[in-house]
């Protein structure tokens, strides 16, 4: 791997240009308006995998958006690494909060990214991190240093719940057979503090609808006499947490994994400044479940959050109405052992039961998945740790993440293999938000580090 740094330096501008071209395609899976762009992105991924040295690449049709599959099998006796990523992106709204158009990437220097960062939707989540693997593959094949077999499975529905992936995986277990799964869709603590994500939370996502009168009513003629769905919805949502910010849904905590004090003490060793955290978010104080630190609240504890709420008149000026309907979107982040189907059922039962007379309440489940923890004694984790140590000069810190990648638990269930989460983004990269970005240094560092994972995983697998 001695030539990896030289290869990156010689191809740096091309690596950036190719990533920027990919990011420019608005592959928004949640909006059918962009259907052709999503499909165009899949075709671009297919081409990039072919150019990177895969011997067989195909676009696999599903009931939703296609999955791009590629492979290079050099020796069936050698280990096989399966790389997973996604080529779809979140909607860019609200557009007026972007400093530059979301699909016109620009490179700007920031305090955290003195070498520059690519600002655009999908720069970090997940096109930039996915493309690190493509370029790492290119290096290994171009320099004849690929030490084992590799397979790629790149989907286009991650941001809408990976609707078609489960069926694809179940129907293609032999095609996808592997010894370890490698994903870069997470982050690390800082550029000078590498970390490996060892746990991710599960997810239950629902939409609620509260219906009152059969039409919008005049708030003067009917106000005070008829239940207002927005008022009712607000009260119902407020009741979902108690005075200690503990979630009040019956049975919600029954399966929650309680970490030992020793494990919590290990977590606390990760560098963290509460003041810097608050300053970065421009808040005066943190908020959350009593008895837990900020880093515990956002990683090892379950949550319930309203992601959107609407109803009635929200246009310019005034319109005095009692709305017929009110809506909210609610997500629950779950910890290992909490089954997302069960939590969705508990929430639906509880929320519909607390509706007062005068309104009807309906809970519509959207999607979800279970949490996952990677064992630190696995060959995959050890290989990743050695790879980071090689390129960063520091042993990476194992870290639980608050985010969710629902398909990871599915992979273990169906493919019987462990997943390693090698993320190179930063928490400050504003994924899912306006001004999402990905550091140029991080992008190139990922390309440099990933080949070492292959090297060490292959070596450790022989013992």
Short mmCIF file of C-alpha atoms in Angstrom, two decimals:
data_model
loop_
_atom_site.label_atom_id
_atom_site.label_comp_id
_atom_site.label_asym_id
_atom_site.label_seq_id
_atom_site.Cartn_x
_atom_site.Cartn_y
_atom_site.Cartn_z
CA UNK A 1 0.00 0.00 0.00
CA UNK A 2 3.07 2.24 -0.15
CA UNK A 3 1.85 3.92 -3.32
CA UNK A 4 -1.63 4.91 -2.09
CA UNK A 5 -0.66 8.46 -1.05
CA UNK A 6 1.11 9.04 -4.34
CA UNK A 7 -1.85 7.68 -6.31
CA UNK A 8 -4.25 9.98 -4.45
CA UNK A 9 -2.04 13.01 -4.98
CA UNK A 10 -1.69 12.30 -8.70
CA UNK A 11 -5.45 11.80 -9.14
CA UNK A 12 -6.82 14.24 -6.56
CA UNK A 13 -8.42 16.66 -9.02
CA UNK A 14 -10.00 13.85 -11.02
CA UNK A 15 -11.32 12.24 -7.83
CA UNK A 16 -12.95 15.55 -6.87
CA UNK A 17 -14.30 16.24 -10.37
CA UNK A 18 -15.89 12.78 -10.60
CA UNK A 19 -17.51 13.10 -7.18
CA UNK A 20 -18.83 16.58 -7.99
CA UNK A 21 -20.36 15.27 -11.25
CA UNK A 22 -22.16 12.57 -9.26
CA UNK A 23 -23.40 15.00 -6.61
CA UNK A 24 -24.84 17.32 -9.27
CA UNK A 25 -27.53 14.75 -10.12
CA UNK A 26 -30.51 15.42 -7.79
CA UNK A 27 -31.27 11.82 -6.81
CA UNK A 28 -34.06 12.62 -4.33
CA UNK A 29 -35.83 9.32 -3.71
CA UNK A 30 -38.63 10.86 -1.61
CA UNK A 31 -39.91 13.01 -4.49
CA UNK A 32 -41.20 11.23 -7.60
CA UNK A 33 -40.48 14.37 -9.62
CA UNK A 34 -36.83 13.30 -9.55
CA UNK A 35 -37.41 9.70 -10.67
CA UNK A 36 -35.33 10.06 -13.85
CA UNK A 37 -32.49 11.66 -11.90
CA UNK A 38 -32.43 8.79 -9.40
CA UNK A 39 -32.21 6.27 -12.25
CA UNK A 40 -29.53 8.38 -13.96
CA UNK A 41 -27.50 8.25 -10.74
CA UNK A 42 -27.73 4.44 -10.64
CA UNK A 43 -26.35 4.33 -14.18
CA UNK A 44 -23.52 6.67 -13.18
CA UNK A 45 -22.65 4.39 -10.24
CA UNK A 46 -22.61 1.38 -12.59
CA UNK A 47 -20.15 3.14 -14.88
CA UNK A 48 -17.92 4.19 -11.99
CA UNK A 49 -17.74 0.60 -10.67
CA UNK A 50 -16.83 -0.69 -14.12
CA UNK A 51 -14.11 1.94 -14.40
CA UNK A 52 -12.85 1.02 -10.92
CA UNK A 53 -12.14 -2.52 -12.00
CA UNK A 54 -15.22 -4.60 -11.18
CA UNK A 55 -15.49 -7.55 -13.57
CA UNK A 56 -19.27 -7.77 -13.43
CA UNK A 57 -21.65 -4.88 -12.78
CA UNK A 58 -25.42 -4.88 -13.21
CA UNK A 59 -28.39 -2.69 -12.45
CA UNK A 60 -30.88 -4.88 -10.60
CA UNK A 61 -34.48 -3.78 -10.95
CA UNK A 62 -36.75 -3.77 -7.88
CA UNK A 63 -40.30 -2.66 -7.21
CA UNK A 64 -38.75 0.71 -6.35
CA UNK A 65 -35.45 2.19 -7.43
CA UNK A 66 -32.75 -0.13 -8.78
CA UNK A 67 -29.86 -1.61 -6.82
CA UNK A 68 -26.43 -1.47 -8.44
CA UNK A 69 -24.44 -4.68 -7.92
CA UNK A 70 -20.80 -5.14 -8.80
CA UNK A 71 -18.10 -7.67 -8.01
CA UNK A 72 -14.51 -8.68 -8.54
CA UNK A 73 -13.78 -12.26 -7.50
CA UNK A 74 -10.05 -12.99 -7.65
CA UNK A 75 -10.00 -16.27 -5.71
CA UNK A 76 -12.96 -18.05 -4.14
CA UNK A 77 -10.69 -19.31 -1.37
CA UNK A 78 -10.02 -15.74 -0.23
CA UNK A 79 -12.33 -13.66 2.01
CA UNK A 80 -15.08 -11.54 0.45
CA UNK A 81 -15.91 -7.98 1.51
CA UNK A 82 -19.39 -6.66 0.68
CA UNK A 83 -19.55 -2.85 0.41
CA UNK A 84 -22.96 -1.27 0.98
CA UNK A 85 -23.89 2.33 0.22
CA UNK A 86 -26.75 4.42 -1.14
CA UNK A 87 -26.92 6.81 -4.06
CA UNK A 88 -30.18 8.58 -3.12
CA UNK A 89 -30.23 11.80 -1.09
CA UNK A 90 -32.53 13.73 1.22
CA UNK A 91 -34.72 16.56 -0.13
CA UNK A 92 -32.80 19.86 0.10
CA UNK A 93 -35.60 21.89 1.73
CA UNK A 94 -35.67 24.58 3.04
CA UNK A 95 -33.92 25.98 -0.01
CA UNK A 96 -33.69 29.55 1.30
CA UNK A 97 -31.31 28.42 4.05
CA UNK A 98 -28.64 27.20 1.61
CA UNK A 99 -25.70 29.53 0.98
CA UNK A 100 -25.31 28.03 -2.50
CA UNK A 101 -27.67 25.88 -4.62
CA UNK A 102 -27.84 22.35 -3.16
CA UNK A 103 -27.05 20.59 -6.44
CA UNK A 104 -24.37 23.00 -7.65
CA UNK A 105 -21.41 21.83 -5.56
CA UNK A 106 -18.85 24.40 -4.44
CA UNK A 107 -15.63 23.88 -2.49
CA UNK A 108 -15.14 26.35 0.37
CA UNK A 109 -12.67 26.48 3.24
CA UNK A 110 -14.02 26.38 6.79
CA UNK A 111 -12.51 26.37 10.28
CA UNK A 112 -12.92 22.60 10.49
CA UNK A 113 -12.00 22.04 6.85
CA UNK A 114 -8.99 24.28 6.06
CA UNK A 115 -8.33 22.20 2.92
CA UNK A 116 -11.85 22.94 1.76
CA UNK A 117 -15.18 21.14 1.88
CA UNK A 118 -17.66 20.25 -0.84
CA UNK A 119 -20.98 21.98 -0.10
CA UNK A 120 -23.96 20.21 -1.70
CA UNK A 121 -26.76 17.80 -0.90
CA UNK A 122 -25.37 14.28 -0.76
CA UNK A 123 -21.74 15.44 -0.42
CA UNK A 124 -21.34 13.46 2.81
CA UNK A 125 -24.55 11.39 2.97
CA UNK A 126 -23.78 9.25 1.16
CA UNK A 127 -22.28 10.01 -2.23
CA UNK A 128 -18.96 11.29 -0.92
CA UNK A 129 -18.49 8.40 1.49
CA UNK A 130 -19.72 5.84 -1.04
CA UNK A 131 -17.36 7.17 -3.69
CA UNK A 132 -14.39 6.72 -1.34
CA UNK A 133 -14.92 2.97 -1.74
CA UNK A 134 -15.13 3.22 -5.50
CA UNK A 135 -11.84 5.13 -5.67
CA UNK A 136 -10.18 2.80 -3.14
CA UNK A 137 -11.23 -0.09 -5.37
CA UNK A 138 -9.79 1.73 -8.38
CA UNK A 139 -6.43 2.08 -6.63
CA UNK A 140 -6.30 -1.55 -5.53
CA UNK A 141 -7.08 -2.89 -9.00
CA UNK A 142 -4.89 -0.38 -10.85
CA UNK A 143 -1.90 -1.19 -8.63
CA UNK A 144 -2.71 -4.93 -8.49
CA UNK A 145 -3.03 -4.77 -4.70
CA UNK A 146 -6.56 -6.09 -4.19
CA UNK A 147 -5.95 -8.79 -1.55
CA UNK A 148 -9.39 -10.43 -1.53
CA UNK A 149 -12.76 -10.55 -3.26
CA UNK A 150 -15.09 -7.55 -3.24
CA UNK A 151 -18.79 -7.07 -3.91
CA UNK A 152 -20.75 -3.81 -4.07
CA UNK A 153 -24.44 -3.35 -3.32
CA UNK A 154 -25.52 0.26 -3.80
CA UNK A 155 -29.21 1.10 -3.35
CA UNK A 156 -31.41 4.10 -4.17
CA UNK A 157 -34.01 4.02 -1.39
CA UNK A 158 -32.08 4.40 1.87
CA UNK A 159 -33.53 7.83 2.57
CA UNK A 160 -37.07 6.45 2.27
CA UNK A 161 -36.61 3.33 4.36
CA UNK A 162 -34.85 0.90 1.97
CA UNK A 163 -38.23 -0.45 0.90
CA UNK A 164 -36.94 -2.84 -1.76
CA UNK A 165 -33.66 -3.89 -0.18
CA UNK A 166 -35.05 -6.54 2.18
CA UNK A 167 -36.63 -8.47 -0.67
CA UNK A 168 -33.48 -8.14 -2.78
CA UNK A 169 -31.26 -9.44 0.01
CA UNK A 170 -33.56 -12.38 0.78
CA UNK A 171 -33.73 -13.34 -2.90
CA UNK A 172 -29.97 -13.03 -3.49
CA UNK A 173 -28.30 -14.56 -0.44
CA UNK A 174 -25.85 -16.57 -2.55
CA UNK A 175 -24.95 -13.64 -4.79
CA UNK A 176 -24.34 -11.45 -1.72
CA UNK A 177 -22.49 -14.09 0.32
CA UNK A 178 -19.59 -12.47 2.17
CA UNK A 179 -17.30 -12.59 5.19
CA UNK A 180 -17.84 -9.00 6.33
CA UNK A 181 -19.96 -6.00 5.31
CA UNK A 182 -18.32 -2.59 5.04
CA UNK A 183 -20.34 0.64 5.24
CA UNK A 184 -19.32 4.30 5.28
CA UNK A 185 -22.51 6.16 6.20
CA UNK A 186 -21.46 7.37 9.65
CA UNK A 187 -18.92 9.83 11.04
CA UNK A 188 -15.97 10.13 13.37
CA UNK A 189 -15.23 12.35 16.36
CA UNK A 190 -12.76 14.73 14.66
CA UNK A 191 -10.08 14.78 11.99
CA UNK A 192 -7.44 14.39 14.69
CA UNK A 193 -9.52 11.90 16.72
CA UNK A 194 -10.49 8.92 14.58
CA UNK A 195 -13.34 6.73 15.80
CA UNK A 196 -15.27 3.70 14.62
CA UNK A 197 -19.03 3.52 15.06
CA UNK A 198 -19.78 0.34 17.01
CA UNK A 199 -23.48 0.84 17.63
CA UNK A 200 -26.39 2.46 15.84
CA UNK A 201 -29.95 3.04 16.96
CA UNK A 202 -33.06 1.56 15.45
CA UNK A 203 -35.96 3.62 14.11
CA UNK A 204 -39.73 3.72 14.12
CA UNK A 205 -41.24 6.46 11.93
CA UNK A 206 -44.95 7.27 11.95
CA UNK A 207 -47.38 9.93 10.80
CA UNK A 208 -50.38 10.91 12.90
CA UNK A 209 -53.63 12.51 11.74
CA UNK A 210 -56.18 14.16 14.03
CA UNK A 211 -59.61 14.88 12.55
CA UNK A 212 -62.22 17.11 14.19
CA UNK A 213 -65.18 18.71 12.38
CA UNK A 214 -66.00 17.69 8.81
CA UNK A 215 -64.72 21.03 7.42
CA UNK A 216 -62.72 24.08 8.50
CA UNK A 217 -64.88 26.25 10.76
CA UNK A 218 -65.12 29.97 11.50
CA UNK A 219 -63.15 30.40 14.74
CA UNK A 220 -65.53 33.08 15.98
CA UNK A 221 -68.76 31.18 15.40
CA UNK A 222 -67.43 27.81 16.59
CA UNK A 223 -64.40 28.64 18.73
CA UNK A 224 -64.68 27.27 22.26
CA UNK A 225 -67.49 24.90 21.34
CA UNK A 226 -65.74 22.44 19.02
CA UNK A 227 -62.46 20.56 19.54
CA UNK A 228 -59.61 22.16 17.61
CA UNK A 229 -57.46 19.35 16.10
CA UNK A 230 -54.26 21.41 16.31
CA UNK A 231 -54.83 22.19 20.00
CA UNK A 232 -55.64 18.55 20.69
CA UNK A 233 -52.62 17.29 18.75
CA UNK A 234 -50.31 19.67 20.63
CA UNK A 235 -51.64 18.41 23.99
CA UNK A 236 -51.30 14.78 22.93
CA UNK A 237 -47.72 15.28 21.78
CA UNK A 238 -46.86 17.16 24.99
CA UNK A 239 -48.10 14.21 27.02
CA UNK A 240 -45.60 11.84 25.41
CA UNK A 241 -42.83 13.00 27.78
CA UNK A 242 -43.00 13.46 31.55
CA UNK A 243 -41.26 16.07 33.70
CA UNK A 244 -37.98 14.10 33.45
CA UNK A 245 -38.25 13.84 29.66
CA UNK A 246 -39.00 10.16 30.04
CA UNK A 247 -41.21 8.74 27.27
CA UNK A 248 -44.67 7.88 28.61
CA UNK A 249 -45.75 5.24 26.06
CA UNK A 250 -46.55 2.11 28.16
CA UNK A 251 -44.01 -0.67 27.56
CA UNK A 252 -41.63 1.61 25.65
CA UNK A 253 -38.64 0.86 27.91
CA UNK A 254 -39.33 -2.83 28.56
CA UNK A 255 -36.56 -4.07 26.25
CA UNK A 256 -34.14 -1.14 26.59
CA UNK A 257 -30.54 -2.27 27.09
CA UNK A 258 -29.08 -0.68 30.22
CA UNK A 259 -25.33 -0.20 29.92
CA UNK A 260 -23.17 -0.87 32.97
CA UNK A 261 -21.43 1.98 34.74
CA UNK A 262 -18.15 0.57 33.45
CA UNK A 263 -19.38 0.83 29.84
CA UNK A 264 -20.68 4.35 30.47
CA UNK A 265 -17.31 5.32 31.92
CA UNK A 266 -15.58 4.05 28.77
CA UNK A 267 -17.93 6.16 26.63
CA UNK A 268 -17.11 9.22 28.73
CA UNK A 269 -13.45 8.99 27.69
CA UNK A 270 -14.29 10.32 24.23
CA UNK A 271 -13.29 14.01 23.88
CA UNK A 272 -16.32 16.24 24.38
CA UNK A 273 -16.82 19.91 25.23
CA UNK A 274 -20.33 20.81 26.34
CA UNK A 275 -19.58 24.49 25.81
CA UNK A 276 -18.38 23.91 22.24
CA UNK A 277 -21.42 21.70 21.58
CA UNK A 278 -23.80 24.43 22.76
CA UNK A 279 -21.93 27.15 20.87
CA UNK A 280 -22.00 25.15 17.64
CA UNK A 281 -25.79 24.87 17.89
CA UNK A 282 -26.28 28.40 19.30
CA UNK A 283 -28.21 27.11 22.33
CA UNK A 284 -27.96 28.20 25.96
CA UNK A 285 -28.42 24.72 27.44
CA UNK A 286 -28.81 21.07 26.49
CA UNK A 287 -32.06 19.21 27.05
CA UNK A 288 -33.05 15.61 27.50
CA UNK A 289 -33.72 12.60 29.69
CA UNK A 290 -32.79 13.12 33.32
CA UNK A 291 -29.88 11.09 34.65
CA UNK A 292 -27.90 10.85 31.40
CA UNK A 293 -25.15 12.88 29.75
CA UNK A 294 -25.52 14.52 26.36
CA UNK A 295 -23.49 11.82 24.61
CA UNK A 296 -25.54 9.11 26.30
CA UNK A 297 -28.83 10.77 25.41
CA UNK A 298 -27.93 10.89 21.73
CA UNK A 299 -26.57 7.37 21.43
CA UNK A 300 -27.51 4.75 24.05
CA UNK A 301 -30.96 6.06 25.02
CA UNK A 302 -34.19 5.89 22.99
CA UNK A 303 -35.93 9.07 21.89
CA UNK A 304 -39.26 10.33 20.58
CA UNK A 305 -39.26 13.47 18.45
CA UNK A 306 -41.74 15.39 16.33
CA UNK A 307 -40.18 15.94 12.89
CA UNK A 308 -42.96 18.06 11.46
CA UNK A 309 -46.38 19.40 12.45
CA UNK A 310 -48.97 21.17 10.34
CA UNK A 311 -52.65 22.02 9.87
CA UNK A 312 -54.95 24.98 9.41
CA UNK A 313 -53.87 28.18 7.70
CA UNK A 314 -50.16 28.96 7.41
CA UNK A 315 -50.16 31.43 4.51
CA UNK A 316 -49.47 35.15 4.63
CA UNK A 317 -51.80 37.29 6.73
CA UNK A 318 -54.67 35.98 8.85
CA UNK A 319 -57.44 33.48 8.31
CA UNK A 320 -59.50 32.73 11.40
CA UNK A 321 -60.35 29.06 11.18
CA UNK A 322 -60.62 25.98 13.35
CA UNK A 323 -59.06 23.40 11.03
CA UNK A 324 -60.71 20.11 10.23
CA UNK A 325 -57.41 18.23 10.46
CA UNK A 326 -53.96 18.40 12.01
CA UNK A 327 -50.93 16.24 11.28
CA UNK A 328 -47.50 15.38 12.65
CA UNK A 329 -44.59 13.19 11.68
CA UNK A 330 -42.89 11.47 14.61
CA UNK A 331 -39.68 9.46 14.77
CA UNK A 332 -38.49 7.23 17.59
CA UNK A 333 -34.82 6.29 17.78
CA UNK A 334 -34.45 2.90 19.41
CA UNK A 335 -31.61 1.13 21.18
CA UNK A 336 -30.54 -2.52 20.71
CA UNK A 337 -33.15 -5.08 21.83
CA UNK A 338 -36.06 -2.72 21.10
CA UNK A 339 -38.00 -4.22 18.20
CA UNK A 340 -39.22 -1.48 15.88
CA UNK A 341 -42.42 -3.31 14.91
CA UNK A 342 -43.31 -3.72 18.58
CA UNK A 343 -42.54 -0.08 19.38
CA UNK A 344 -44.64 1.09 16.44
CA UNK A 345 -47.54 -1.03 17.74
CA UNK A 346 -47.12 0.31 21.30
CA UNK A 347 -47.08 3.89 20.07
CA UNK A 348 -50.11 3.45 17.81
CA UNK A 349 -52.12 1.79 20.58
CA UNK A 350 -51.22 4.44 23.13
CA UNK A 351 -51.61 7.50 20.93
CA UNK A 352 -55.00 6.47 19.60
CA UNK A 353 -56.15 5.60 23.14
CA UNK A 354 -55.41 9.07 24.56
CA UNK A 355 -57.52 10.89 21.98
CA UNK A 356 -60.38 12.79 23.66
CA UNK A 357 -63.94 12.53 22.42
CA UNK A 358 -64.64 15.02 19.67
CA UNK A 359 -61.71 13.99 17.45
CA UNK A 360 -60.60 10.89 15.58
CA UNK A 361 -56.93 9.89 15.60
CA UNK A 362 -55.12 7.68 13.11
CA UNK A 363 -51.49 6.58 13.33
CA UNK A 364 -49.93 5.56 10.01
CA UNK A 365 -46.64 3.61 10.29
CA UNK A 366 -44.03 4.57 7.68
CA UNK A 367 -40.82 2.59 8.07
CA UNK A 368 -38.21 1.53 10.58
CA UNK A 369 -35.52 -0.93 11.59
CA UNK A 370 -33.68 -2.34 14.57
CA UNK A 371 -30.48 -1.15 16.22
CA UNK A 372 -27.12 -2.88 15.93
CA UNK A 373 -23.90 -3.30 17.92
CA UNK A 374 -20.59 -4.44 16.41
CA UNK A 375 -18.49 -6.65 18.72
CA UNK A 376 -15.02 -5.19 19.33
CA UNK A 377 -13.41 -8.62 19.27
CA UNK A 378 -14.45 -9.37 15.69
CA UNK A 379 -11.86 -9.65 12.94
CA UNK A 380 -13.66 -6.90 11.03
CA UNK A 381 -13.40 -4.40 13.88
CA UNK A 382 -9.75 -5.28 14.50
CA UNK A 383 -8.95 -4.81 10.79
CA UNK A 384 -10.70 -1.42 10.76
CA UNK A 385 -8.86 -0.35 13.90
CA UNK A 386 -5.49 -1.27 12.36
CA UNK A 387 -6.41 0.57 9.15
CA UNK A 388 -7.23 3.82 10.97
CA UNK A 389 -4.11 3.47 13.12
CA UNK A 390 -2.03 3.09 9.95
CA UNK A 391 -3.28 6.28 8.28
CA UNK A 392 -4.15 8.51 11.26
CA UNK A 393 -1.30 7.47 13.51
CA UNK A 394 -3.79 6.95 16.36
CA UNK A 395 -5.85 4.04 17.59
CA UNK A 396 -9.52 4.86 16.83
CA UNK A 397 -12.04 5.22 19.65
CA UNK A 398 -15.08 2.89 19.55
CA UNK A 399 -18.21 5.06 19.61
CA UNK A 400 -21.97 4.47 19.66
CA UNK A 401 -23.91 6.58 17.16
CA UNK A 402 -27.35 8.10 17.55
CA UNK A 403 -28.19 7.61 13.90
CA UNK A 404 -29.97 4.68 12.28
CA UNK A 405 -29.08 2.40 9.38
CA UNK A 406 -32.04 0.00 9.58
CA UNK A 407 -30.68 -2.43 7.04
CA UNK A 408 -27.65 -3.39 9.17
CA UNK A 409 -29.72 -5.63 11.45
CA UNK A 410 -31.35 -7.10 8.33
CA UNK A 411 -27.92 -7.94 6.88
CA UNK A 412 -26.93 -9.93 9.97
CA UNK A 413 -30.25 -11.77 9.99
CA UNK A 414 -30.21 -12.69 6.29
CA UNK A 415 -26.51 -12.85 5.39
CA UNK A 416 -25.16 -13.98 8.79
CA UNK A 417 -22.22 -11.57 8.66
CA UNK A 418 -21.01 -8.68 10.79
CA UNK A 419 -21.04 -5.07 9.63
CA UNK A 420 -18.18 -2.62 10.12
CA UNK A 421 -19.06 1.09 10.03
CA UNK A 422 -16.07 3.10 8.79
CA UNK A 423 -17.31 6.68 8.63
CA UNK A 424 -15.18 9.69 7.71
CA UNK A 425 -17.69 12.53 8.05
CA UNK A 426 -18.02 14.91 10.99
CA UNK A 427 -21.09 15.73 13.08
CA UNK A 428 -20.78 19.31 11.84
CA UNK A 429 -21.17 18.29 8.17
CA UNK A 430 -24.90 19.18 8.31
CA UNK A 431 -26.23 15.99 6.73
CA UNK A 432 -30.02 16.16 6.17
CA UNK A 433 -29.72 19.96 6.65
CA UNK A 434 -29.08 23.00 4.48
CA UNK A 435 -25.39 23.50 3.62
CA UNK A 436 -24.46 19.83 3.90
CA UNK A 437 -20.75 19.41 3.20
CA UNK A 438 -17.88 16.92 3.22
CA UNK A 439 -14.25 17.81 3.79
CA UNK A 440 -11.86 17.29 0.90
CA UNK A 441 -9.32 15.99 3.45
CA UNK A 442 -11.89 13.51 4.80
CA UNK A 443 -12.78 12.28 1.33
CA UNK A 444 -9.16 11.63 0.43
CA UNK A 445 -8.37 10.17 3.86
CA UNK A 446 -11.14 7.66 3.38
CA UNK A 447 -9.70 6.60 0.03
CA UNK A 448 -6.31 6.20 1.74
CA UNK A 449 -7.62 4.20 4.71
CA UNK A 450 -10.07 1.76 3.10
CA UNK A 451 -7.46 -0.32 1.21
CA UNK A 452 -5.72 -1.02 4.53
CA UNK A 453 -8.97 -2.52 5.83
CA UNK A 454 -8.87 -5.04 2.96
CA UNK A 455 -5.22 -5.78 3.66
CA UNK A 456 -5.63 -6.37 7.38
CA UNK A 457 -8.94 -8.20 7.10
CA UNK A 458 -7.39 -10.65 4.65
CA UNK A 459 -4.32 -11.14 6.89
CA UNK A 460 -6.37 -11.63 10.07
CA UNK A 461 -8.73 -14.06 8.33
CA UNK A 462 -5.83 -16.44 7.65
CA UNK A 463 -5.12 -16.98 11.36
#
